[in-house]
PDB file of C-alpha atoms in Angstrom:
ATOM      1  CA  UNK A   1      94.913  24.416  58.949  1.00 48.00           C
ATOM      2  CA  UNK A   2      93.705  21.151  57.366  1.00 52.00           C
ATOM      3  CA  UNK A   3      94.920  18.805  60.254  1.00 50.00           C
ATOM      4  CA  UNK A   4      94.081  21.078  63.301  1.00 53.00           C
ATOM      5  CA  UNK A   5      91.231  20.540  65.604  1.00 50.00           C
ATOM      6  CA  UNK A   6      89.122  23.464  66.603  1.00 51.00           C
ATOM      7  CA  UNK A   7      89.260  24.583  70.132  1.00 53.00           C
ATOM      8  CA  UNK A   8      85.584  24.228  70.779  1.00 54.00           C
ATOM      9  CA  UNK A   9      85.448  20.521  69.220  1.00 53.00           C
ATOM     10  CA  UNK A  10      84.178  17.599  71.460  1.00 55.00           C
ATOM     11  CA  UNK A  11      87.606  15.880  70.991  1.00 54.00           C
ATOM     12  CA  UNK A  12      89.429  18.699  72.621  1.00 72.00           C
ATOM     13  CA  UNK A  13      86.940  19.003  75.470  1.00 78.00           C
ATOM     14  CA  UNK A  14      87.183  15.315  76.208  1.00 78.00           C
ATOM     15  CA  UNK A  15      91.002  15.231  76.113  1.00 82.00           C
ATOM     16  CA  UNK A  16      91.155  18.497  78.294  1.00 83.00           C
ATOM     17  CA  UNK A  17      88.634  16.972  80.802  1.00 85.00           C
ATOM     18  CA  UNK A  18      90.975  13.736  80.990  1.00 86.00           C
ATOM     19  CA  UNK A  19      94.169  15.965  81.461  1.00 84.00           C
ATOM     20  CA  UNK A  20      92.373  17.874  84.351  1.00 86.00           C
ATOM     21  CA  UNK A  21      91.258  14.750  85.941  1.00 88.00           C
ATOM     22  CA  UNK A  22      94.652  13.268  85.880  1.00 86.00           C
ATOM     23  CA  UNK A  23      96.337  16.346  87.214  1.00 83.00           C
ATOM     24  CA  UNK A  24      93.669  16.577  90.061  1.00 86.00           C
ATOM     25  CA  UNK A  25      94.173  12.918  91.054  1.00 87.00           C
ATOM     26  CA  UNK A  26      97.960  12.790  90.888  1.00 86.00           C
ATOM     27  CA  UNK A  27      99.330  16.373  91.547  1.00 86.00           C
ATOM     28  CA  UNK A  28      96.775  17.907  93.921  1.00 86.00           C
ATOM     29  CA  UNK A  29      97.031  15.387  96.842  1.00 89.00           C
ATOM     30  CA  UNK A  30     100.729  15.499  96.620  1.00 86.00           C
ATOM     31  CA  UNK A  31     100.817  19.249  96.610  1.00 86.00           C
ATOM     32  CA  UNK A  32      98.240  19.288  99.593  1.00 90.00           C
ATOM     33  CA  UNK A  33     100.333  16.970 101.752  1.00 89.00           C
ATOM     34  CA  UNK A  34     103.505  19.018 100.881  1.00 82.00           C
ATOM     35  CA  UNK A  35     101.602  22.230 101.901  1.00 86.00           C
ATOM     36  CA  UNK A  36     100.516  20.878 105.236  1.00 89.00           C
ATOM     37  CA  UNK A  37     104.095  19.569 105.978  1.00 81.00           C
ATOM     38  CA  UNK A  38     105.491  23.037 104.998  1.00 77.00           C
ATOM     39  CA  UNK A  39     102.996  24.771 107.204  1.00 83.00           C
ATOM     40  CA  UNK A  40     103.696  22.510 110.165  1.00 82.00           C
ATOM     41  CA  UNK A  41     107.338  23.185 109.790  1.00 71.00           C
ATOM     42  CA  UNK A  42     106.878  26.946 109.681  1.00 72.00           C
ATOM     43  CA  UNK A  43     104.806  26.976 112.833  1.00 80.00           C
ATOM     44  CA  UNK A  44     107.002  24.555 114.549  1.00 75.00           C
ATOM     45  CA  UNK A  45     109.509  27.301 115.431  1.00 72.00           C
ATOM     46  CA  UNK A  46     106.539  29.151 117.172  1.00 76.00           C
ATOM     47  CA  UNK A  47     105.708  26.076 119.196  1.00 79.00           C
ATOM     48  CA  UNK A  48     109.322  25.751 120.215  1.00 76.00           C
ATOM     49  CA  UNK A  49     109.713  29.307 121.291  1.00 80.00           C
ATOM     50  CA  UNK A  50     108.354  28.666 124.860  1.00 78.00           C
ATOM     51  CA  UNK A  51     110.703  25.757 125.554  1.00 80.00           C
ATOM     52  CA  UNK A  52     113.668  27.388 123.823  1.00 79.00           C
ATOM     53  CA  UNK A  53     113.223  30.481 126.102  1.00 81.00           C
ATOM     54  CA  UNK A  54     112.899  28.499 129.211  1.00 82.00           C
ATOM     55  CA  UNK A  55     115.363  25.723 128.622  1.00 85.00           C
ATOM     56  CA  UNK A  56     117.985  27.582 126.639  1.00 85.00           C
ATOM     57  CA  UNK A  57     117.566  31.094 128.265  1.00 85.00           C
ATOM     58  CA  UNK A  58     116.768  32.786 124.957  1.00 85.00           C
ATOM     59  CA  UNK A  59     115.313  36.238 125.097  1.00 87.00           C
ATOM     60  CA  UNK A  60     112.553  37.645 122.903  1.00 86.00           C
ATOM     61  CA  UNK A  61     115.217  39.663 120.939  1.00 89.00           C
ATOM     62  CA  UNK A  62     117.104  36.352 120.164  1.00 88.00           C
ATOM     63  CA  UNK A  63     114.002  34.573 119.135  1.00 85.00           C
ATOM     64  CA  UNK A  64     112.705  37.501 117.090  1.00 86.00           C
ATOM     65  CA  UNK A  65     116.077  37.792 115.143  1.00 90.00           C
ATOM     66  CA  UNK A  66     116.154  34.287 114.482  1.00 86.00           C
ATOM     67  CA  UNK A  67     112.499  34.126 113.324  1.00 82.00           C
ATOM     68  CA  UNK A  68     113.192  37.177 110.936  1.00 86.00           C
ATOM     69  CA  UNK A  69     116.281  35.486 109.567  1.00 88.00           C
ATOM     70  CA  UNK A  70     114.237  32.381 108.805  1.00 81.00           C
ATOM     71  CA  UNK A  71     111.548  34.354 106.993  1.00 81.00           C
ATOM     72  CA  UNK A  72     114.092  36.300 105.012  1.00 87.00           C
ATOM     73  CA  UNK A  73     116.029  33.028 104.136  1.00 83.00           C
ATOM     74  CA  UNK A  74     112.697  31.350 103.153  1.00 78.00           C
ATOM     75  CA  UNK A  75     111.937  34.142 100.805  1.00 82.00           C
ATOM     76  CA  UNK A  76     115.398  34.534  99.272  1.00 87.00           C
ATOM     77  CA  UNK A  77     115.788  30.695  98.700  1.00 84.00           C
ATOM     78  CA  UNK A  78     112.430  30.577  96.678  1.00 83.00           C
ATOM     79  CA  UNK A  79     114.094  32.281  93.716  1.00 85.00           C
ATOM     80  CA  UNK A  80     116.938  29.804  93.078  1.00 86.00           C
ATOM     81  CA  UNK A  81     114.555  27.061  93.952  1.00 85.00           C
ATOM     82  CA  UNK A  82     112.181  27.975  91.116  1.00 85.00           C
ATOM     83  CA  UNK A  83     115.096  28.318  88.752  1.00 87.00           C
ATOM     84  CA  UNK A  84     116.187  24.829  89.487  1.00 85.00           C
ATOM     85  CA  UNK A  85     112.526  23.561  89.011  1.00 86.00           C
ATOM     86  CA  UNK A  86     112.806  24.551  85.392  1.00 87.00           C
ATOM     87  CA  UNK A  87     116.115  22.710  84.983  1.00 90.00           C
ATOM     88  CA  UNK A  88     115.701  19.508  86.827  1.00 91.00           C
ATOM     89  CA  UNK A  89     111.886  19.058  86.954  1.00 88.00           C
ATOM     90  CA  UNK A  90     109.218  19.155  89.633  1.00 85.00           C
ATOM     91  CA  UNK A  91     109.651  15.581  90.973  1.00 87.00           C
ATOM     92  CA  UNK A  92     113.257  16.145  91.874  1.00 90.00           C
ATOM     93  CA  UNK A  93     112.688  19.606  93.072  1.00 87.00           C
ATOM     94  CA  UNK A  94     109.872  18.515  95.432  1.00 84.00           C
ATOM     95  CA  UNK A  95     112.008  15.689  96.740  1.00 88.00           C
ATOM     96  CA  UNK A  96     114.921  17.916  97.215  1.00 88.00           C
ATOM     97  CA  UNK A  97     112.942  20.508  99.223  1.00 84.00           C
ATOM     98  CA  UNK A  98     111.194  17.914 101.512  1.00 82.00           C
ATOM     99  CA  UNK A  99     114.505  16.167 102.225  1.00 90.00           C
ATOM    100  CA  UNK A 100     116.340  19.408 102.898  1.00 87.00           C
ATOM    101  CA  UNK A 101     113.468  20.719 105.328  1.00 81.00           C
ATOM    102  CA  UNK A 102     113.458  17.366 107.110  1.00 84.00           C
ATOM    103  CA  UNK A 103     117.240  17.535 107.622  1.00 89.00           C
ATOM    104  CA  UNK A 104     117.256  21.132 108.824  1.00 84.00           C
ATOM    105  CA  UNK A 105     114.338  20.621 111.113  1.00 79.00           C
ATOM    106  CA  UNK A 106     115.967  17.547 112.590  1.00 86.00           C
ATOM    107  CA  UNK A 107     119.204  19.600 113.161  1.00 86.00           C
ATOM    108  CA  UNK A 108     117.283  21.966 115.353  1.00 82.00           C
ATOM    109  CA  UNK A 109     117.399  19.498 118.254  1.00 84.00           C
ATOM    110  CA  UNK A 110     121.067  20.231 118.484  1.00 89.00           C
ATOM    111  CA  UNK A 111     120.652  23.886 119.179  1.00 86.00           C
ATOM    112  CA  UNK A 112     122.294  25.072 122.499  1.00 86.00           C
ATOM    113  CA  UNK A 113     123.388  28.609 121.684  1.00 88.00           C
ATOM    114  CA  UNK A 114     121.868  31.592 120.054  1.00 87.00           C
ATOM    115  CA  UNK A 115     124.343  31.420 117.116  1.00 90.00           C
ATOM    116  CA  UNK A 116     123.438  27.864 116.505  1.00 89.00           C
ATOM    117  CA  UNK A 117     119.720  28.928 116.392  1.00 85.00           C
ATOM    118  CA  UNK A 118     120.502  31.651 113.919  1.00 86.00           C
ATOM    119  CA  UNK A 119     122.462  29.236 111.637  1.00 83.00           C
TER     120      UNK A 119
END
């Protein structure tokens, strides 16, 4: 116990303040931008609904099934993603998620049938 610092000492308060400031300045802005992009991506399918129904002839049932499949897939893929986070680190995981979502969103422009929309 000789070499330890008490939890309420000024040294630990100063270093914890520096740590929180560093986290706030580096991580929080990145997480905010990632959240906004994720939110826009999730609501994008809602905005596309009107055009898809009109241009591709999709019914409400087709759209509803695809939106439900999207939500279920989104939830199911979070568990493996979080397990990978522990193994490969946050930086690689965030990069992988952003690149995959961008590629999948870009592929939506090629949808012309209900089965392609489901996939």
